[in-house]
Tab-separated table of C-alpha atoms in Angstrom:
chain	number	residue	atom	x	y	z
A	126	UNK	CA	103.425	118.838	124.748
A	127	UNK	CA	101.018	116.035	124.445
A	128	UNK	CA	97.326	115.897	123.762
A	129	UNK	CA	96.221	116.402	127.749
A	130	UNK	CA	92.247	115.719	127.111
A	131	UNK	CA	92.211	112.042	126.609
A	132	UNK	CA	92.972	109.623	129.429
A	133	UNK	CA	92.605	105.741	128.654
A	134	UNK	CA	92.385	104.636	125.031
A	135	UNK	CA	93.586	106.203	121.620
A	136	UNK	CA	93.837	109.709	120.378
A	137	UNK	CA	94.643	111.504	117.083
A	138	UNK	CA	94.685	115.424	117.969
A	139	UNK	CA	96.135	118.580	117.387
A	140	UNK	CA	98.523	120.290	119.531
A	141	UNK	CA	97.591	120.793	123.138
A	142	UNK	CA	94.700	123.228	123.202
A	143	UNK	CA	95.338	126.992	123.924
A	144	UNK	CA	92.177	129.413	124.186
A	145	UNK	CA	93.782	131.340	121.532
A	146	UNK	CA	94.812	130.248	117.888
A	147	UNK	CA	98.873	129.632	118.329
A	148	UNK	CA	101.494	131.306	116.230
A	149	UNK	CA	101.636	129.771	113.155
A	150	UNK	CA	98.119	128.793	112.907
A	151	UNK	CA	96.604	128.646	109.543
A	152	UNK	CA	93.651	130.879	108.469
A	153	UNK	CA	91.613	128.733	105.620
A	154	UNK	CA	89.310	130.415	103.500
A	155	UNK	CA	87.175	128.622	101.186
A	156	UNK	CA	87.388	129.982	97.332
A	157	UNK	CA	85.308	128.619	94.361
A	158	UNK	CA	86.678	130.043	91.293
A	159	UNK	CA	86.730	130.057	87.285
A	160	UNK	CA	89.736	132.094	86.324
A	161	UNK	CA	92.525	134.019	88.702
A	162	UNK	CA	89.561	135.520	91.280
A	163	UNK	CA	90.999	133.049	94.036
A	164	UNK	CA	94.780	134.661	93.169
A	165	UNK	CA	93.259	138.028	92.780
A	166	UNK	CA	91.345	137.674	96.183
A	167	UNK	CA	95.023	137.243	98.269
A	168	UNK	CA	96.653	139.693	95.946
A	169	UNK	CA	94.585	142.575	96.530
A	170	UNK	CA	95.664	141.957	100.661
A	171	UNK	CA	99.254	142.758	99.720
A	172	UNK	CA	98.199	146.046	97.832
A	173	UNK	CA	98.371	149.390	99.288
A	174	UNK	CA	94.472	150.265	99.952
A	175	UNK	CA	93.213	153.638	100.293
A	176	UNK	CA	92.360	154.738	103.890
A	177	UNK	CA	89.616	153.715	105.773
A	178	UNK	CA	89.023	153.490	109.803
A	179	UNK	CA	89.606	150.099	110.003
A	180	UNK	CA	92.262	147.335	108.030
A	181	UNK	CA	91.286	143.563	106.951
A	182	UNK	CA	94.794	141.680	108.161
A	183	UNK	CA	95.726	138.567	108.752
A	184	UNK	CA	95.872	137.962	113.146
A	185	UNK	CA	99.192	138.069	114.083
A	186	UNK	CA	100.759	134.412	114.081
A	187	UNK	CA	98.612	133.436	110.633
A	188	UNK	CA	98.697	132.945	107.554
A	189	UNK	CA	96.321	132.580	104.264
A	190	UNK	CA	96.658	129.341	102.367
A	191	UNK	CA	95.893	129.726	98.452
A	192	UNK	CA	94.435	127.358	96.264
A	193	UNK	CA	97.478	125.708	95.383
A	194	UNK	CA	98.583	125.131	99.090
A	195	UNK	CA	95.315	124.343	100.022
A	196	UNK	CA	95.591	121.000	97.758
A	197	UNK	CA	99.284	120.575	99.634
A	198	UNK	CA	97.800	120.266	102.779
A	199	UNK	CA	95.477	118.700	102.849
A	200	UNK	CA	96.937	115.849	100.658
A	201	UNK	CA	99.535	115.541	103.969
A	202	UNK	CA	96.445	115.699	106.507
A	203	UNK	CA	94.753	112.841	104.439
A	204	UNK	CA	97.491	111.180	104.531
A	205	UNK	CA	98.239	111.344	108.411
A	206	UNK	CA	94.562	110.979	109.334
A	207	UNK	CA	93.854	107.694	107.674
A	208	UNK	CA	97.225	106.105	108.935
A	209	UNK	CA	95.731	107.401	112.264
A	210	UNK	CA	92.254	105.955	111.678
A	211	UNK	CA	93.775	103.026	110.505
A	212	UNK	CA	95.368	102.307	113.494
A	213	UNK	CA	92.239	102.216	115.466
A	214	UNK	CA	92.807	105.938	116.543
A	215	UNK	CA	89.443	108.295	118.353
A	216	UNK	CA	88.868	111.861	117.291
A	217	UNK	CA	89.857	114.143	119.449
A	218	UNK	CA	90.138	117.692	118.982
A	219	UNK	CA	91.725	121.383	120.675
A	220	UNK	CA	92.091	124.701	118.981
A	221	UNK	CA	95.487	124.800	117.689
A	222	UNK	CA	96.655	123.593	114.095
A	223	UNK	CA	100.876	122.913	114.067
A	224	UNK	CA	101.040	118.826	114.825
A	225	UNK	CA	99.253	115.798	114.089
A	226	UNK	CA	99.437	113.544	117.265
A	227	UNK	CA	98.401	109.915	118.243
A	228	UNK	CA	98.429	109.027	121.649
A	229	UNK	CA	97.780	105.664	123.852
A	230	UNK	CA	97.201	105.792	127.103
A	231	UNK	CA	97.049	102.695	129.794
A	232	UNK	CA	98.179	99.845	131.300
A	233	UNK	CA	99.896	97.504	128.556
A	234	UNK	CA	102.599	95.201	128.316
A	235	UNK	CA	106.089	96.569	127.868
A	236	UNK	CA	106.927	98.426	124.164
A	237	UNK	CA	103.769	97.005	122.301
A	238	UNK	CA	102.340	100.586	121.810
A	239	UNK	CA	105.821	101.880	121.423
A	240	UNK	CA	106.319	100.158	118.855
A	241	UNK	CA	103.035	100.452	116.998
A	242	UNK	CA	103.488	104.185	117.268
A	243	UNK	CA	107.021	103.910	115.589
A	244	UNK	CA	105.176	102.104	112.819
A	245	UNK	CA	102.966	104.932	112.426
A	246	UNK	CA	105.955	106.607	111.690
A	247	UNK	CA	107.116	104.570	109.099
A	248	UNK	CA	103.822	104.183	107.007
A	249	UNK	CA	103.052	107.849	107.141
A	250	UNK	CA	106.371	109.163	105.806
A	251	UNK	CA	106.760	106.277	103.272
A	252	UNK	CA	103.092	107.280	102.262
A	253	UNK	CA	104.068	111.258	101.764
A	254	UNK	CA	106.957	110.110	99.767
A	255	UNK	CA	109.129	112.580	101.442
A	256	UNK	CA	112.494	110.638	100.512
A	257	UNK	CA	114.550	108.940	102.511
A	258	UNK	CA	114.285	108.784	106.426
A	259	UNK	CA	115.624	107.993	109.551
A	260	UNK	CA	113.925	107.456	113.232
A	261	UNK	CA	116.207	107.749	115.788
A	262	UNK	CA	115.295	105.993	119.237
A	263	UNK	CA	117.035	106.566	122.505
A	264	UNK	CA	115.702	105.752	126.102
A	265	UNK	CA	115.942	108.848	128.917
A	266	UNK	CA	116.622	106.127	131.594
A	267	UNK	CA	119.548	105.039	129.428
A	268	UNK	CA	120.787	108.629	129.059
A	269	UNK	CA	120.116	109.349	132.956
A	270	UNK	CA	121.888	106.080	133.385
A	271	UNK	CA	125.253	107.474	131.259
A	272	UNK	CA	125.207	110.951	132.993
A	273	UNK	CA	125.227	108.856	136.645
A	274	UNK	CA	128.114	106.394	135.878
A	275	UNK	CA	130.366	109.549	133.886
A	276	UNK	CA	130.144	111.100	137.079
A	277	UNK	CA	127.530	114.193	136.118
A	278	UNK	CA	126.373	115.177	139.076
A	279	UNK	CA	122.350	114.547	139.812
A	280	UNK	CA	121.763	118.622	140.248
A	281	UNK	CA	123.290	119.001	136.519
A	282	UNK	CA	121.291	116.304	134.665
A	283	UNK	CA	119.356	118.658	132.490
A	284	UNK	CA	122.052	120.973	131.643
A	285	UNK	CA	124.012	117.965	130.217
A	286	UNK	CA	120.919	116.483	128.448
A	287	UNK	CA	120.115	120.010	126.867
A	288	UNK	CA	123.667	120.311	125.524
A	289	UNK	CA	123.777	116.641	124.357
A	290	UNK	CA	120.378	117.267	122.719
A	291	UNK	CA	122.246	119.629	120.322
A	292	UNK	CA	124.793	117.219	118.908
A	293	UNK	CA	122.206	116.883	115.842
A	294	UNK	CA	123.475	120.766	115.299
A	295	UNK	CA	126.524	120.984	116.399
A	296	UNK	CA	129.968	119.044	116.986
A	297	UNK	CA	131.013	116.742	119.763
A	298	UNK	CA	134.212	119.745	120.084
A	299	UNK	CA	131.590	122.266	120.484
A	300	UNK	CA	129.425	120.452	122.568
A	301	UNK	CA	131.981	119.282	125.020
A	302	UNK	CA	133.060	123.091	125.386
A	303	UNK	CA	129.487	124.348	125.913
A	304	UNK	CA	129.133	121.229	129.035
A	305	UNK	CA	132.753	122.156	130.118
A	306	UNK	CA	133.157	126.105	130.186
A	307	UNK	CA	129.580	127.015	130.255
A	308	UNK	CA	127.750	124.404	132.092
A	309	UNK	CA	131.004	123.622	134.658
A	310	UNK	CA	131.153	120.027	133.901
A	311	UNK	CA	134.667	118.403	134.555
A	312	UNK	CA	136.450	117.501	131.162
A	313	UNK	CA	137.009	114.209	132.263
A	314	UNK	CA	133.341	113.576	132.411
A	315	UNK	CA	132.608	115.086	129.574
A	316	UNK	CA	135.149	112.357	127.943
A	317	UNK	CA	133.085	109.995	129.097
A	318	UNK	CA	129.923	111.146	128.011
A	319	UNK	CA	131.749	111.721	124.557
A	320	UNK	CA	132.393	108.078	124.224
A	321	UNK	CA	128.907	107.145	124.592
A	322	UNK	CA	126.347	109.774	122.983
A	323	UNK	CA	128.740	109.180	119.446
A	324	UNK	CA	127.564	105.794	119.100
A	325	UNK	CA	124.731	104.940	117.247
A	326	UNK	CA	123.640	101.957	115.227
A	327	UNK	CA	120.701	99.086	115.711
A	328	UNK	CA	120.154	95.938	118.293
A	329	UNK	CA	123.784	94.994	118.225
A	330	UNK	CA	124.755	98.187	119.974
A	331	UNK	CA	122.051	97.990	122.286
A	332	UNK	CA	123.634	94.321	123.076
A	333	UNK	CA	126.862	95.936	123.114
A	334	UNK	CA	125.547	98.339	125.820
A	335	UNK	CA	123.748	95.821	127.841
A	336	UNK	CA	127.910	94.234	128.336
A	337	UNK	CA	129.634	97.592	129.217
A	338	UNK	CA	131.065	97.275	132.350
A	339	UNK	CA	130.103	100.820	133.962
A	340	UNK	CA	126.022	100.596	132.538
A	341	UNK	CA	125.571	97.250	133.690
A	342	UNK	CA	125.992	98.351	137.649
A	343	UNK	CA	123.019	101.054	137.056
A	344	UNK	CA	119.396	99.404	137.191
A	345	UNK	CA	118.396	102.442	135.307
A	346	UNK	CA	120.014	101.925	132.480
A	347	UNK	CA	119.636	98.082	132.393
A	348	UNK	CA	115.778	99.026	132.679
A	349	UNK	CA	115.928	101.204	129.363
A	350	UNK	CA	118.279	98.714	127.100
A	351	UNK	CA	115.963	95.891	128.051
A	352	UNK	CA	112.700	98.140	126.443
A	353	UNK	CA	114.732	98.793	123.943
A	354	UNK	CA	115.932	95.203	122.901
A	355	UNK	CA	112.199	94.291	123.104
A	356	UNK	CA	111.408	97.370	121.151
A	357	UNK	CA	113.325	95.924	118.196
A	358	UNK	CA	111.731	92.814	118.181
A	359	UNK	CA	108.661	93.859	117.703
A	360	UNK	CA	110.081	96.365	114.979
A	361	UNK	CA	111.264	93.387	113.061
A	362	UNK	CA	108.068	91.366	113.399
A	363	UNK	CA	106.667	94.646	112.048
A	364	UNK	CA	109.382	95.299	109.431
A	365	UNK	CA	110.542	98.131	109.787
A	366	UNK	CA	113.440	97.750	112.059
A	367	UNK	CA	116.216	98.922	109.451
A	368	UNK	CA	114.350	102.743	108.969
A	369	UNK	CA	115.141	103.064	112.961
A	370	UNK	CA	118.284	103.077	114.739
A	371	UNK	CA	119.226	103.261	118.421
A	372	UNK	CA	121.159	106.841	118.594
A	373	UNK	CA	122.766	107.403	122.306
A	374	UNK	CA	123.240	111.242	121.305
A	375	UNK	CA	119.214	111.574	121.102
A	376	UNK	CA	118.298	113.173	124.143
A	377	UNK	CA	115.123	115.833	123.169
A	378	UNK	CA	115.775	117.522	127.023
A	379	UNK	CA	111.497	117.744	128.106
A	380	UNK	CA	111.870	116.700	131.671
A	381	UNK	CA	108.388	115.163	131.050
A	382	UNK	CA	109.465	112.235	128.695
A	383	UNK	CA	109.961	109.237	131.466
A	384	UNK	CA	111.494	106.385	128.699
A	385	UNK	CA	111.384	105.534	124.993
A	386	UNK	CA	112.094	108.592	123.039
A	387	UNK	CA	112.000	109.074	119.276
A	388	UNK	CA	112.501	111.218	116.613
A	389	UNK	CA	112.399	110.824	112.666
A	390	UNK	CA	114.348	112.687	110.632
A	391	UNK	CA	114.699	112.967	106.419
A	392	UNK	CA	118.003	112.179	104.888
A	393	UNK	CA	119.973	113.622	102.080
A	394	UNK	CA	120.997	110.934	99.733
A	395	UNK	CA	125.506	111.928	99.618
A	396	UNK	CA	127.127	112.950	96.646
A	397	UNK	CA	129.942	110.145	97.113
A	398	UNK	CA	128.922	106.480	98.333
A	399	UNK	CA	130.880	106.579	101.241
A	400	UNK	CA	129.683	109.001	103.035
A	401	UNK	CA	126.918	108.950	105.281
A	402	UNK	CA	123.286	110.376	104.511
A	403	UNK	CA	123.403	113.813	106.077
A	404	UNK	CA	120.313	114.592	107.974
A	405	UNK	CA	118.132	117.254	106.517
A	406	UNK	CA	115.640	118.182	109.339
A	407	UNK	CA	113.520	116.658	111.870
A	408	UNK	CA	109.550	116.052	110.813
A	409	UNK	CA	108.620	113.639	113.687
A	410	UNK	CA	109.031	113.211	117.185
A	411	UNK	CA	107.331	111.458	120.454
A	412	UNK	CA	108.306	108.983	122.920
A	413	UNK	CA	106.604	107.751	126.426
A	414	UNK	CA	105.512	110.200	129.076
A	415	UNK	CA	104.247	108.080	131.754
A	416	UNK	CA	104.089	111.056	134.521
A	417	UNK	CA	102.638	113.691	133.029
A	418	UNK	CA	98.731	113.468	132.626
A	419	UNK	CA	99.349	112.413	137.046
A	420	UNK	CA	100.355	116.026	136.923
A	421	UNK	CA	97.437	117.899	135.993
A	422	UNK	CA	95.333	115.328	137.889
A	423	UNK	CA	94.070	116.515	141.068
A	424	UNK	CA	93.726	113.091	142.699
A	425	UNK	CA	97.283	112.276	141.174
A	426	UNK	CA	96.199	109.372	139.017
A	427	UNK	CA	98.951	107.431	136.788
A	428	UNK	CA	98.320	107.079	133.638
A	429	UNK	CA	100.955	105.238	131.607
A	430	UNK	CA	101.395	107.516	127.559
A	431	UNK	CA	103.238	107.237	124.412
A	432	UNK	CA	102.960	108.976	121.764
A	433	UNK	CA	103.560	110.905	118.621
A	434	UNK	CA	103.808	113.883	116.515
A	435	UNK	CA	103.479	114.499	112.969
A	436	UNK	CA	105.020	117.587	111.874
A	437	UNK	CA	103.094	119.398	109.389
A	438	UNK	CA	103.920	122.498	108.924
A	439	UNK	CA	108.067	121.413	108.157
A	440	UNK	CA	106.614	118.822	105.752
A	441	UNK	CA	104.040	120.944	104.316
A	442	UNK	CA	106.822	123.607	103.852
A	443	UNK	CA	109.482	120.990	102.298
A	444	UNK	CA	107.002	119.736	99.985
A	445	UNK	CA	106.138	122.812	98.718
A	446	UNK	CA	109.903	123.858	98.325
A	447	UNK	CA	110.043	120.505	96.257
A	448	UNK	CA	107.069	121.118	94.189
A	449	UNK	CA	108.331	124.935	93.028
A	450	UNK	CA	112.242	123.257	92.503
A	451	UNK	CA	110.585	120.844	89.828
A	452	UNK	CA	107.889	122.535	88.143
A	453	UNK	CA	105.167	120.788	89.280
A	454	UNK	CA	101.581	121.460	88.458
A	455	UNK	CA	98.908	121.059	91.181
A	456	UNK	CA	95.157	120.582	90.360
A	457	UNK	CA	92.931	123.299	92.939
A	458	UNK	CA	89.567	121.658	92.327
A	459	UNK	CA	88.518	118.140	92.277
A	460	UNK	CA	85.878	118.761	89.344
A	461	UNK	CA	85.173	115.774	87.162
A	462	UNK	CA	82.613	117.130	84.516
A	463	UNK	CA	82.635	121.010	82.852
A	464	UNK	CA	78.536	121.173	81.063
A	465	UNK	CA	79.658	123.229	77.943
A	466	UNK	CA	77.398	124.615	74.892
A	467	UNK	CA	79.114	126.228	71.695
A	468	UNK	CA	76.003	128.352	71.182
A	469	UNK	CA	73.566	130.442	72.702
A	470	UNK	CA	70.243	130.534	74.791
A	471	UNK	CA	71.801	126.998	76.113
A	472	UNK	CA	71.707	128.361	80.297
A	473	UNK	CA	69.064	126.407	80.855
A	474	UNK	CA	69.994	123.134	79.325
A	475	UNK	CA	73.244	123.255	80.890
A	476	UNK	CA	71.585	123.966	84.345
A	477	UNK	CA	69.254	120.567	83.886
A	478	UNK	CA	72.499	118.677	82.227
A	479	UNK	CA	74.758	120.165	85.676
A	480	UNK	CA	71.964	119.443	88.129
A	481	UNK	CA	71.870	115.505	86.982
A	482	UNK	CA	75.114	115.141	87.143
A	483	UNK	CA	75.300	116.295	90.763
A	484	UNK	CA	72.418	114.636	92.280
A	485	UNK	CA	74.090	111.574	90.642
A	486	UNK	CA	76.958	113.028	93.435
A	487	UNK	CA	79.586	113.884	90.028
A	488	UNK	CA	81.666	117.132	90.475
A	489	UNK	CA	80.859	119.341	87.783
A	490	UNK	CA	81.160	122.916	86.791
A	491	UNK	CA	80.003	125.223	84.247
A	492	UNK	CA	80.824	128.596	83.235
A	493	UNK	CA	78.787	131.461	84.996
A	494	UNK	CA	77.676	133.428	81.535
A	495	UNK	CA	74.646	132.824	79.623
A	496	UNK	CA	76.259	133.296	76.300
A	497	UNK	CA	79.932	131.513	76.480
A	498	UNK	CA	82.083	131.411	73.603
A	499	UNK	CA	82.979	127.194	73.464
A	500	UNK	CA	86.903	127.546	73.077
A	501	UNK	CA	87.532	129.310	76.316
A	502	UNK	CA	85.493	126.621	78.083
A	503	UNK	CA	87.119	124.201	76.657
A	504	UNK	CA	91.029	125.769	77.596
A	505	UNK	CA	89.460	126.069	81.123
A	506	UNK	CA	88.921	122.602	81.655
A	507	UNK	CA	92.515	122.117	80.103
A	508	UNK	CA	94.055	124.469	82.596
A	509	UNK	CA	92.266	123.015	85.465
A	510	UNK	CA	92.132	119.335	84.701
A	511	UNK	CA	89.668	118.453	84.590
A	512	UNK	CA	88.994	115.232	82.831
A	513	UNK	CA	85.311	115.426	81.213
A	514	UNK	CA	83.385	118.255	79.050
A	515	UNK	CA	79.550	117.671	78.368
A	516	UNK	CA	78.313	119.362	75.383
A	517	UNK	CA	75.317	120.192	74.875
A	518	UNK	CA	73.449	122.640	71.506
A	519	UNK	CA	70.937	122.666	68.818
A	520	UNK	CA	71.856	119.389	66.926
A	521	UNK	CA	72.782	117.284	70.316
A	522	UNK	CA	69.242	118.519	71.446
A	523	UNK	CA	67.453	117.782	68.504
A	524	UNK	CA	68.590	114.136	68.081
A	525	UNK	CA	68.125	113.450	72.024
A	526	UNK	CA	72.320	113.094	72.520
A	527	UNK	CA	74.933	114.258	74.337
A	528	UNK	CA	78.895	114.983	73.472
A	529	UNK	CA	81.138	113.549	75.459
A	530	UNK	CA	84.664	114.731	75.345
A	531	UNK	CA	87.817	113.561	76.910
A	532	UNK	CA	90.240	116.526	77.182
A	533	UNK	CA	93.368	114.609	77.435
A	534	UNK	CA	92.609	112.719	74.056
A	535	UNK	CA	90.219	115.703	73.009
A	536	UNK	CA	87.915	112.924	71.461
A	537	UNK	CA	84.550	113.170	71.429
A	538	UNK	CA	81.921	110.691	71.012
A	539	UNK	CA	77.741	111.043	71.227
A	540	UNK	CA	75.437	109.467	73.732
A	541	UNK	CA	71.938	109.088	74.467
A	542	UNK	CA	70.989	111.704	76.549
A	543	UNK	CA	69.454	109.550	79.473
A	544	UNK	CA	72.672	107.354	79.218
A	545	UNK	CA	74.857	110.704	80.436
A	546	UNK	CA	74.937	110.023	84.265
A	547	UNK	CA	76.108	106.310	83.716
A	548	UNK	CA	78.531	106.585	80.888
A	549	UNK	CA	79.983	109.346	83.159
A	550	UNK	CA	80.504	107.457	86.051
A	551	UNK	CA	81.384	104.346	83.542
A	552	UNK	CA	84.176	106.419	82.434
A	553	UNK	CA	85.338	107.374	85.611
A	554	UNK	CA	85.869	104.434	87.275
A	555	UNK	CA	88.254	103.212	84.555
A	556	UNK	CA	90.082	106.685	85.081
């Protein structure tokens, strides 16, 4: 359900806010580490412990995020955010974690905002590099509009919607047998359903629709194909018209969606050319809800919505999954700078070197010992990434320099000390 808490202009939000974190809800912890502590922290959870009168768990419905997925995330909430922001989009916020939504709400000309949100779409999945995608569009007045000219009667509306909402699942044969023998639809209806929610395709169909001779007597129906040939306009002017097509069998049965409907979907590229892209789960979804705020208004007020709904979780989880198929590597801290010393009775050097390089607003670590050995600091920054070492000991300080080292090159150069904060951030920018 839709963000309720905003009533006129934009909104990016969460899910609709419970009192309660939901199931599913992710528990972050924040860890600042220099070896395997942040590892060791979440392993020690899954280890018998001895007995005590009370036991550290996760609540029910949670889960910890490491390090690693940590990055994941928020990478993907980054991502969603700015498009949001980008698109002119207000804060607003409810405790509960599972979708990413953007809402408008008002009066506005027909499919403007309908179609801005479908661009939303678009830029955030081509930004998150996902693969290929798909957003399927339908229109409940068009699918209300089919059930009433088959024949379905009025009273059976949702049944028929809920089975047709499964065709994404399931076969036409099975679906046809579920409206028939469970549902009590006559099989000559059901034929006639059959030949509309299997066609799919982009504005030709919907001008294809707009000349069949049993829609074109329902005003319904006519209502919804003329948003819809409007909707694809503006799609085109936006270009992205050829990531969406009109798909009859979309029908996402939630009494409180009143028109446009949507949902985006990732494809899986087929082993022989010509077959179709098989559709590989569902990461998007939204579509106009004109009545429902009027519901949990006392006085009744209208308030015109569309919106949208970024998946998260399924995309966090599928890229993830795609990460651990190809061996990927993910950096856990952002550090630019590790102050290093090969000798000893340095702490204090490094703590002026590390404190200039921070109020200059430069990442930077150093190693928590007073007496580190110089090779393990140096494999540190090699396992983490990080792209600078500072070295500092008794010759550097003598002659008033610095080392600098890259660690992908492992070259090293000197530098006047005071010249340390700028030939940092010189080198960093070019980076």
């Amino acid at each position: 359900m839709p963000q309720l808490g905003l009533l006129h202009g934009r909104a990016w939000t969460v899910f609709l806010g419970q009192l309660r974190r939901p199931p599913g809800a992710v528990c972050i912890r924040a860890v600042r580490s220099h070896s395997q502590v942040a590892e060791a922290l979440f392993a020690s959870q899954l280890k018998p412990q001895e007995k005590s009168n009370f036991i550290i768990k996760t609540p029910k419905g949670t889960r910890d995020l490491s390090p690693q997925q940590m990055v994941v995330r928020e990478k993907i909430l980054n991502v969603v955010v700015s498009c949001f922001k980008r698109h002119g989009a207000k804060g607003l916020d409810t405790p509960a974690f599972e979708l990413k939504d953007f809402d408008i709400a008002g009066q506005f000309d027909p499919m403007i905002p309908d179609a801005e949100c479908l661009k939303i779409m678009c830029e955030i999945l081509s930004e998150l590099h996902l693969g290929d995608f798909l957003i399927k569009v339908n229109d409940r007045r068009i699918l209300d509009g089919i059930f009433a000219v088959c024949g379905v009667p009025e009273s059976k509306f949702h049944a028929i919607c809920s089975s047709v909402d499964k065709l994404d699942k399931i076969s036409w044969k099975d679906v046809r047998h579920e409206m028939v023998v469970k549902k009590g639809l006559a099989p000559e209806v059901a034929d006639r359903i059959g030949d509309y929610v299997q066609c799919h395709g982009g504005i030709s169909l919907v001008e294809q629709m707009f000349q069949d001779p049993r829609l074109s007597q329902n005003k319904q129906a006519l209502e919804g194909l003329g948003d819809l040939k409007l909707l694809f306009e503006y799609l085109t002017v936006f270009g992205v018209a050829e990531k969406v097509s009109f798909d009859l069998s979309l029908a996402r049965g939630l009494d409180y969606y009143t028109g446009v409907i949507y949902e985006a979907v990732l494809l899986q590229t087929p082993v022989h050319a010509e077959e179709e892209p098989l559709n590989v789960g569902s990461v998007a979804a939204g579509g106009r809800y004109d009545g429902l705020v009027g519901m949990f208004d006392p006085r009744g007020h209208k308030v015109p919505c569309v919106g949208l709904s970024i998946g998260v979780e399924r995309i966090f989880s599928i890229v993830e999954q795609r990460m651990k198929t190809f061996g990927e590597k993910i950096r856990t801290t952002e550090t630019q700078v590790f102050v290093a010393t090969p000798q000893k009775n340095f702490l204090q050097e490094r703590l002026k070197l590390i404190a200039e390089l921070w109020d200059a607003g430069i990442k930077a670590e150093l190693m928590y010992k007073n007496n580190p050995k110089l090779l393990p600091q140096l494999q540190y920054c090699e396992n983490m990434g990080i792209p600078l070492v500072v070295i500092i000991g008794e010759q550097e300080l003598k002659e008033g320099v610095i080392k600098l080292r890259s660690v992908p090159s492992r070259e090293e150069v000197a530098i006047k000390r005071e010249n340390l904060v700028a030939e940092v951030q010189k080198r960093l920018s070019e980076s």
